[in-house]
mmCIF file of C-alpha atoms in Angstrom:
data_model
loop_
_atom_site.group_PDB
_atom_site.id
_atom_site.type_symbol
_atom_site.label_atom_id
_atom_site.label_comp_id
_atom_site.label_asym_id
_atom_site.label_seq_id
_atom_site.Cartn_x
_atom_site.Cartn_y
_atom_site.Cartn_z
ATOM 1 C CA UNK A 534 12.454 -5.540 -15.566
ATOM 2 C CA UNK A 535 10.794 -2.091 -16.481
ATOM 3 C CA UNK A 536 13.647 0.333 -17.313
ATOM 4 C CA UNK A 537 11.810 2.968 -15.045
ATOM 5 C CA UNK A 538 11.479 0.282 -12.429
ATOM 6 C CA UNK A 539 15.348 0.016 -12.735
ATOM 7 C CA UNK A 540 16.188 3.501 -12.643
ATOM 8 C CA UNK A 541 14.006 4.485 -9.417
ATOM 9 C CA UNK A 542 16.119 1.305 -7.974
ATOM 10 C CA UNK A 543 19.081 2.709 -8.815
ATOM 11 C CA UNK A 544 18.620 6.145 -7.597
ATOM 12 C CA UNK A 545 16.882 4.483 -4.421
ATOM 13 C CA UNK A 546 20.158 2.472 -4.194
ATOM 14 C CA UNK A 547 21.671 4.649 -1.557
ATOM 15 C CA UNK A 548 18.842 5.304 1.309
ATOM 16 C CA UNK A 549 17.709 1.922 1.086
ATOM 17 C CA UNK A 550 21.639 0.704 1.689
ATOM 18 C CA UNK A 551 21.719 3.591 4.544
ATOM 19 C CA UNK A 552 18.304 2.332 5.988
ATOM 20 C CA UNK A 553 19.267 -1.036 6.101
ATOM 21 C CA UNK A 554 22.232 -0.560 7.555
ATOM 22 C CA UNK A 555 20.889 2.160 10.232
ATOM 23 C CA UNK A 556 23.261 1.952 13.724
ATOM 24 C CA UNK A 557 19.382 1.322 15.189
ATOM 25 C CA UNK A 558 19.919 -2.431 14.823
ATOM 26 C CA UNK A 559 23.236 -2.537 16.472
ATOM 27 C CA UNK A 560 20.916 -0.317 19.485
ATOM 28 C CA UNK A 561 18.521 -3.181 20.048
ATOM 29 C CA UNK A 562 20.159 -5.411 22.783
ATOM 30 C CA UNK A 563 18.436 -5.640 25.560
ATOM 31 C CA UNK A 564 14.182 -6.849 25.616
ATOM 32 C CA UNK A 565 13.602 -3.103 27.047
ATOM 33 C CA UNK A 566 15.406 -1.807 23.820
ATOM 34 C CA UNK A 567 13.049 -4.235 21.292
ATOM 35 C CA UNK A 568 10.022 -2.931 24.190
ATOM 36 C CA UNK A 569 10.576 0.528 23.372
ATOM 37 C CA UNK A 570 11.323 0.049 19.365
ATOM 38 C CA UNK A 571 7.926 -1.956 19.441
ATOM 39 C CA UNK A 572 5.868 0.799 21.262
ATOM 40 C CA UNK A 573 6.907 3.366 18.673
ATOM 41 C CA UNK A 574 7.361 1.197 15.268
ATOM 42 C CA UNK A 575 3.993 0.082 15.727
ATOM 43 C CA UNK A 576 2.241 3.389 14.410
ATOM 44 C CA UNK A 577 3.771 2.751 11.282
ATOM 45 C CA UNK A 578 2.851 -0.999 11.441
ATOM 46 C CA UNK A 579 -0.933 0.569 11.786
ATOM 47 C CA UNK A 580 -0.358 3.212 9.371
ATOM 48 C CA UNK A 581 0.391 0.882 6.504
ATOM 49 C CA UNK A 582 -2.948 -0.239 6.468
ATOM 50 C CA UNK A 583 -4.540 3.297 5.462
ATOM 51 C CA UNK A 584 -2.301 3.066 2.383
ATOM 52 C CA UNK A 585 -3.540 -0.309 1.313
ATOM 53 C CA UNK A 586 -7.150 0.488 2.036
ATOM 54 C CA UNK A 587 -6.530 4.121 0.021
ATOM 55 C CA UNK A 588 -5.113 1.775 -2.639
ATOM 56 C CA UNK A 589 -8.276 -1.020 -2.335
ATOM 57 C CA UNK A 590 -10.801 1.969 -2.338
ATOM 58 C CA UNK A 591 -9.745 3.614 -5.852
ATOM 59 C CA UNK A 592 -8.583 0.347 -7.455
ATOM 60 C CA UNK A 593 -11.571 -1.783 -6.839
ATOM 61 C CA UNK A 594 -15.212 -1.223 -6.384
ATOM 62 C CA UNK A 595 -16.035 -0.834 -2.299
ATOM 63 C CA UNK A 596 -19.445 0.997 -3.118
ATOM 64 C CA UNK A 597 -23.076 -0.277 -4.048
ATOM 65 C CA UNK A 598 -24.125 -0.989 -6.650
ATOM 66 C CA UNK A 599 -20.667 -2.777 -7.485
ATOM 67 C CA UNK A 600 -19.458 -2.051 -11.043
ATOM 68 C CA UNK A 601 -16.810 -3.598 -12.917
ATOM 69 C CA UNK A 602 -13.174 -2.594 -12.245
ATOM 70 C CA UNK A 603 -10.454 -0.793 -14.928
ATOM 71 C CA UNK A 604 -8.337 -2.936 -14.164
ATOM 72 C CA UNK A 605 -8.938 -6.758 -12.689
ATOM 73 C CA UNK A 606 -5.636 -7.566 -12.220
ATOM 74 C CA UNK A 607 -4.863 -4.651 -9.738
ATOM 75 C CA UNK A 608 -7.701 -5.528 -7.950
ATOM 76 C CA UNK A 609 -6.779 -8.872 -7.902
ATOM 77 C CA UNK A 610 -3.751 -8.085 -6.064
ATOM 78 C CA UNK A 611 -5.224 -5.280 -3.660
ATOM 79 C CA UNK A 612 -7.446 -7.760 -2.543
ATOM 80 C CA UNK A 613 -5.205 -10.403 -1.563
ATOM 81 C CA UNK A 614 -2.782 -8.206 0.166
ATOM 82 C CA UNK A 615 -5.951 -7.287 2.279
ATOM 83 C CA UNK A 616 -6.596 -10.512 2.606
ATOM 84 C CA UNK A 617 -3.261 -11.415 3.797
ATOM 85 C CA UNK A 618 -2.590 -8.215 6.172
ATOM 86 C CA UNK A 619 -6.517 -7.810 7.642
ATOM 87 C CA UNK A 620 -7.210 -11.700 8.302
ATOM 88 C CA UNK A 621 -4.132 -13.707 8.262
ATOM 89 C CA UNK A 622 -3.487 -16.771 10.457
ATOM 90 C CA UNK A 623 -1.362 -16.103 13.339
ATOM 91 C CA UNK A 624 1.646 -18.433 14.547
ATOM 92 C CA UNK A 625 -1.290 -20.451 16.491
ATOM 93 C CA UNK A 626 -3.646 -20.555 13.804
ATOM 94 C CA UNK A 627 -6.096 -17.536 15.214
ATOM 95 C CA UNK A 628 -7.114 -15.506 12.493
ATOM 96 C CA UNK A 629 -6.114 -12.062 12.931
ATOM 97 C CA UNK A 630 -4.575 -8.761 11.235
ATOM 98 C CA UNK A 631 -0.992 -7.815 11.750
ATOM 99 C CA UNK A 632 -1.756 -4.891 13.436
ATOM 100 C CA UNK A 633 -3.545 -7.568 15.769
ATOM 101 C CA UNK A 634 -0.612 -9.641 15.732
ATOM 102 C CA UNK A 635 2.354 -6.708 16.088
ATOM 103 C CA UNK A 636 -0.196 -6.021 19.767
ATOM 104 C CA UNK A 637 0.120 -9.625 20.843
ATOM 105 C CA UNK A 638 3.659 -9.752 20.175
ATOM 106 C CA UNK A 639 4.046 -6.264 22.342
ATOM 107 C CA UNK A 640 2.224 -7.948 25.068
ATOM 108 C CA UNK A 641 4.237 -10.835 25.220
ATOM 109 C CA UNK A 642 7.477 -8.923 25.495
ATOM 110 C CA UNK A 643 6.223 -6.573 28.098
ATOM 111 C CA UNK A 644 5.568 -3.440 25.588
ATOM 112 C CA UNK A 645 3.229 -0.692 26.705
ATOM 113 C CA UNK A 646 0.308 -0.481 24.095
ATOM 114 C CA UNK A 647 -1.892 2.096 26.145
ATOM 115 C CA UNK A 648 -0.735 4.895 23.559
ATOM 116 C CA UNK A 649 -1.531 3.184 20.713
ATOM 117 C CA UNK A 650 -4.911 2.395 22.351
ATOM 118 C CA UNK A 651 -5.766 5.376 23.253
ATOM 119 C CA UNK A 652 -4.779 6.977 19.286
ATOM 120 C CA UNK A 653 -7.528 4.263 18.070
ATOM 121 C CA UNK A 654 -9.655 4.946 20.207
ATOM 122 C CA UNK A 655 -9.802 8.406 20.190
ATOM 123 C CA UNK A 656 -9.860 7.562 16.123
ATOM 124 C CA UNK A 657 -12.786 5.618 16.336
ATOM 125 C CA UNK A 658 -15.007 8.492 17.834
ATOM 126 C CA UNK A 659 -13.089 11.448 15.767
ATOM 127 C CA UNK A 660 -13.532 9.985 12.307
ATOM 128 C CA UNK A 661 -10.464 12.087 11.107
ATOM 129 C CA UNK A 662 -6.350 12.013 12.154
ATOM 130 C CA UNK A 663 -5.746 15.892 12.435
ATOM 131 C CA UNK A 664 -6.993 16.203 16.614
ATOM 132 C CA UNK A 665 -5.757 12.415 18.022
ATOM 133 C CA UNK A 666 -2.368 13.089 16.223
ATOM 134 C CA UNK A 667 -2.097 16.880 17.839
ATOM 135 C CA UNK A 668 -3.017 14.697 21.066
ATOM 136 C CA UNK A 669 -0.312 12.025 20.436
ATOM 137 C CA UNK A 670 2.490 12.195 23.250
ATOM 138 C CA UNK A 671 5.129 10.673 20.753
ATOM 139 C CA UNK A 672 8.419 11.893 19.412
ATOM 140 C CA UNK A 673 8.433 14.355 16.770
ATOM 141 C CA UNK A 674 9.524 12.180 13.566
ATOM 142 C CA UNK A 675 6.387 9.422 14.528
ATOM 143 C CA UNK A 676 4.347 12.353 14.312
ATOM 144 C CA UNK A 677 5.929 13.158 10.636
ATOM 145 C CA UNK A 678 6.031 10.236 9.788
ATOM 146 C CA UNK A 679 2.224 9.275 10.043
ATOM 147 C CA UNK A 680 1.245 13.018 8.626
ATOM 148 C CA UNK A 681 3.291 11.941 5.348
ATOM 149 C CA UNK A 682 1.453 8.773 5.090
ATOM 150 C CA UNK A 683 -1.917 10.691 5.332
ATOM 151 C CA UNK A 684 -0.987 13.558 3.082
ATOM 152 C CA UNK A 685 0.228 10.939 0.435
ATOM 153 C CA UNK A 686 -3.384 9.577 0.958
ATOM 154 C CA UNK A 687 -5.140 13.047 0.309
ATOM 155 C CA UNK A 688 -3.530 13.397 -3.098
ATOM 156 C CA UNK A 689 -5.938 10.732 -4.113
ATOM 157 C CA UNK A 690 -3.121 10.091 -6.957
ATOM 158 C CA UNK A 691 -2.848 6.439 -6.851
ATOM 159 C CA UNK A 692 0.696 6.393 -8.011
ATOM 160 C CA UNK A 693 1.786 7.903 -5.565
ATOM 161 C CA UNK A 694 -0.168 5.969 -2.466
ATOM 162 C CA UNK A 695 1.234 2.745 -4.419
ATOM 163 C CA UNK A 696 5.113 4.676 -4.166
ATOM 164 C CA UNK A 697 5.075 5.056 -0.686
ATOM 165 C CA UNK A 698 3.185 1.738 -0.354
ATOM 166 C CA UNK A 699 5.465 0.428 -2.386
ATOM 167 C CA UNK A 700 9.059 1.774 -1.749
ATOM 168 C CA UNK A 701 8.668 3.048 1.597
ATOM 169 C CA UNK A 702 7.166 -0.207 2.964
ATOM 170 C CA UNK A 703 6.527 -3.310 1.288
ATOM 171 C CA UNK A 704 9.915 -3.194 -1.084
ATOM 172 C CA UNK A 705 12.335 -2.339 2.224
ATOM 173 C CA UNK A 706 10.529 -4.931 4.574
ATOM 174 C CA UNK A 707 11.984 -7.498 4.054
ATOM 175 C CA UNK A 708 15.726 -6.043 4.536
ATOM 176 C CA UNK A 709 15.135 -4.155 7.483
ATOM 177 C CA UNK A 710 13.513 -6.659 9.050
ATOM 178 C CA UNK A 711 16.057 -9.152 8.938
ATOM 179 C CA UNK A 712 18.552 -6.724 10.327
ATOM 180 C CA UNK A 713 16.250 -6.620 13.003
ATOM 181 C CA UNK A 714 15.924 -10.183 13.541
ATOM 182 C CA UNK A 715 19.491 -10.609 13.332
ATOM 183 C CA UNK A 716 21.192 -8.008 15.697
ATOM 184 C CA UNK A 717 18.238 -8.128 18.523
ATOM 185 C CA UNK A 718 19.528 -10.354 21.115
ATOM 186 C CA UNK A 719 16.901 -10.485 23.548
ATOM 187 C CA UNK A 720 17.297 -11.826 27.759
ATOM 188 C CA UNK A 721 14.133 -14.288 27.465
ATOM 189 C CA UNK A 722 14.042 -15.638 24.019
ATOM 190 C CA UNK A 723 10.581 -17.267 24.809
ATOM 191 C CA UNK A 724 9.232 -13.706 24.878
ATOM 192 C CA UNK A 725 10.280 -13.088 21.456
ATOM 193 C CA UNK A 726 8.373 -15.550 19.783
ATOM 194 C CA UNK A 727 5.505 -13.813 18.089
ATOM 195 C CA UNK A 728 7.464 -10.759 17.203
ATOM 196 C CA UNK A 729 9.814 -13.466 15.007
ATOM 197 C CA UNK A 730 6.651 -15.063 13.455
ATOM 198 C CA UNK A 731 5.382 -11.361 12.684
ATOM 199 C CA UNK A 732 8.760 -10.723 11.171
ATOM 200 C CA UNK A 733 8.934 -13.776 9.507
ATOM 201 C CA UNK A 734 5.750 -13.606 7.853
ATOM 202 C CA UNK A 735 6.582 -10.120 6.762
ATOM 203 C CA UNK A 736 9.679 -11.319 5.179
ATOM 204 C CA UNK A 737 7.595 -14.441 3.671
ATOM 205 C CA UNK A 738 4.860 -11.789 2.070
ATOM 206 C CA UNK A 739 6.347 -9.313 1.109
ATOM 207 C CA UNK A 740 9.736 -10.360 0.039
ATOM 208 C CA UNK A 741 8.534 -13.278 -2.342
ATOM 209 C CA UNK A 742 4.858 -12.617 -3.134
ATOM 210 C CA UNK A 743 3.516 -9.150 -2.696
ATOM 211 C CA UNK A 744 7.180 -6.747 -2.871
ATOM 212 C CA UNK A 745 7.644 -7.962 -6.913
ATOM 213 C CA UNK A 746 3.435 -7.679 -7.314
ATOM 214 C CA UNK A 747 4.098 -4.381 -5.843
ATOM 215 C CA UNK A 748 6.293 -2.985 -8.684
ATOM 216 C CA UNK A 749 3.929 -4.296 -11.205
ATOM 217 C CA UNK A 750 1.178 -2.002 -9.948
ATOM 218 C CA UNK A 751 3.677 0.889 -10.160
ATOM 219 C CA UNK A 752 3.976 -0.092 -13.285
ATOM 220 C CA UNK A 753 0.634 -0.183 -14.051
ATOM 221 C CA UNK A 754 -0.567 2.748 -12.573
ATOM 222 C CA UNK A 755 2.662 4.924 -14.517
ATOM 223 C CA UNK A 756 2.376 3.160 -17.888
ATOM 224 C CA UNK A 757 4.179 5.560 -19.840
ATOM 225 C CA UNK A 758 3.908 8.635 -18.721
ATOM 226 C CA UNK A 759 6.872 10.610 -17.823
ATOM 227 C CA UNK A 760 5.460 12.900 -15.342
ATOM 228 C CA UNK A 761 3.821 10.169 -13.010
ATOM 229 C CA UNK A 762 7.319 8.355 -12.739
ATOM 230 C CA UNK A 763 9.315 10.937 -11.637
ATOM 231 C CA UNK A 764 6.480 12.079 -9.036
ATOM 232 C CA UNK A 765 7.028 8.293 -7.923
ATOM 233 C CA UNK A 766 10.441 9.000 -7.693
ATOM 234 C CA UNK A 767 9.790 11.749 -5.583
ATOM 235 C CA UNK A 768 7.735 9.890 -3.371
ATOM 236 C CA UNK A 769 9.762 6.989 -2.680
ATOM 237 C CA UNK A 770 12.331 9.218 -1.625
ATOM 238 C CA UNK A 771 10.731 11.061 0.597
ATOM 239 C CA UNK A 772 8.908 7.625 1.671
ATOM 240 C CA UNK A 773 12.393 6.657 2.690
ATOM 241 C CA UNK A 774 13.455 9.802 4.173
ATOM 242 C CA UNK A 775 10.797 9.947 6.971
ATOM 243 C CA UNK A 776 11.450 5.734 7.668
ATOM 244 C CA UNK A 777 15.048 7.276 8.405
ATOM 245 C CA UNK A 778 13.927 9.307 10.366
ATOM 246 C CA UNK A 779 11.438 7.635 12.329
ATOM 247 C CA UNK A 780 14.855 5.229 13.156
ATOM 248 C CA UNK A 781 16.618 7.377 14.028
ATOM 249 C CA UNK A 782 14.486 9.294 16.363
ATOM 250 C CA UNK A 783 13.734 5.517 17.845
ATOM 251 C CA UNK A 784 17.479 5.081 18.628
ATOM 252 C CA UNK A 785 17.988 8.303 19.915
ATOM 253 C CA UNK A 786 15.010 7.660 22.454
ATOM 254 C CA UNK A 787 17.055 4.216 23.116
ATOM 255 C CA UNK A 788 20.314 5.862 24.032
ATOM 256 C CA UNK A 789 18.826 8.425 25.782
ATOM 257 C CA UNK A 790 17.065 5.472 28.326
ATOM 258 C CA UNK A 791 20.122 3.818 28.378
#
């Protein structure tokens, strides 16, 4: 593995331990407790997908006339992770993104989705984040954690888009969500279906395929210079930091219900 690969690992070594150990998992008991971790985690399950497009945008060619990439291979894998996340077969073979399929899970467990309706919506005739996020009735560290996904986005510096695409998401996936499929213990286990095929899949993707192409693209993307792997550094940390968070505030809203 690439030695900078292994040192940002290393130094990673402890938040990613902390985050996948976060007391949040030992919160989620009841189907209200998964309802309410659903109705907030899924702004970062929508989020995600600004990252990848930011990353499909500068890495391949999205305008007319097409011209040929830099670099095929990063395209290449851009692509299928679109692919995969925009139009990907759901647990009865409906074709659909997982945003699509984290909304069909909420609905089958009895989560609210009107607030994350009314964000996209209020999106879709805005054009821009800055006035539906001010609007957002959400806790504080959703809120901080979406503006750090956007304001990685605005650098247009697509080592650090892939960092927080990278170590803040698809590299962590996989652990935190099996924590989450193994300490929720929900009353109707029927109603949990789809949310374990989302997290399943998740754990499929990212954790065998698209987590190890991940690091190559950092690694791609840094080559060798010094600066751009510390600034992924950086990222990653704070990538992690504001995923912390985001838990935390989650659990907090838990115990507070309860």
């Amino acid at each position: 593995m690439n030695r900078n690969i292994v040192h940002i690992e290393k130094e990673l070594f402890g938040l990613r331990n902390e985050l996948k150990n976060h007391s949040l998992y030992k919160k989620l008991h009841t189907l209200e407790d998964v309802q309410l971790f659903m109705e907030l985690h899924v702004f970062a399950v929508w989020d995600f997908m600004s990252l990848l497009k930011a990353l499909q945008i500068n890495l391949t060619c999205v305008s007319i006339p097409w011209v040929p990439v830099k670099n095929a291979e990063l395209a290449r894998f851009i692509n299928e992770i679109t692919v995969a996340e925009e139009s990907d077969y759901d647990a009865n073979g409906v074709i659909k993104s997982h945003y699509e399929m984290y909304l069909t899970a909420m609905f089958e467990v009895g989560a609210k989705t009107a607030n994350i309706n009314n964000f996209i919506n209020e999106l879709r005739g805005n054009g821009s984040i800055e006035k539906p996020l001010e609007n957002l009735e959400v806790p504080t560290a959703v809120k901080e954690f979406l503006n750090f996904t956007f304001e990685t986005i605005k650098t247009n510096k697509n080592h650090l888009i892939a960092a927080a695409f990278t170590f803040g998401r698809e590299d962590v996936i996989p652990d935190m969500f099996i924590n989450i499929i193994e300490k929720a213990s929900l009353e109707n286990r029927k109603s949990y279906d789809s949310f374990t095929y989302y997290l399943k899949r998740h754990i499929e993707l990212d954790g065998d395929e698209h987590g190890p192409l991940s690091l190559k693209m950092i690694e791609e993307l840094c080559g060798s210079d010094a600066e751009k792997w510390n600034e992924v550094l950086e990222t990653a940390k704070k990538a992690l930091q504001v995923r912390m968070n985001l838990w935390s505030s989650i659990e907090r809203q838990i115990m507070n219900r309860n």
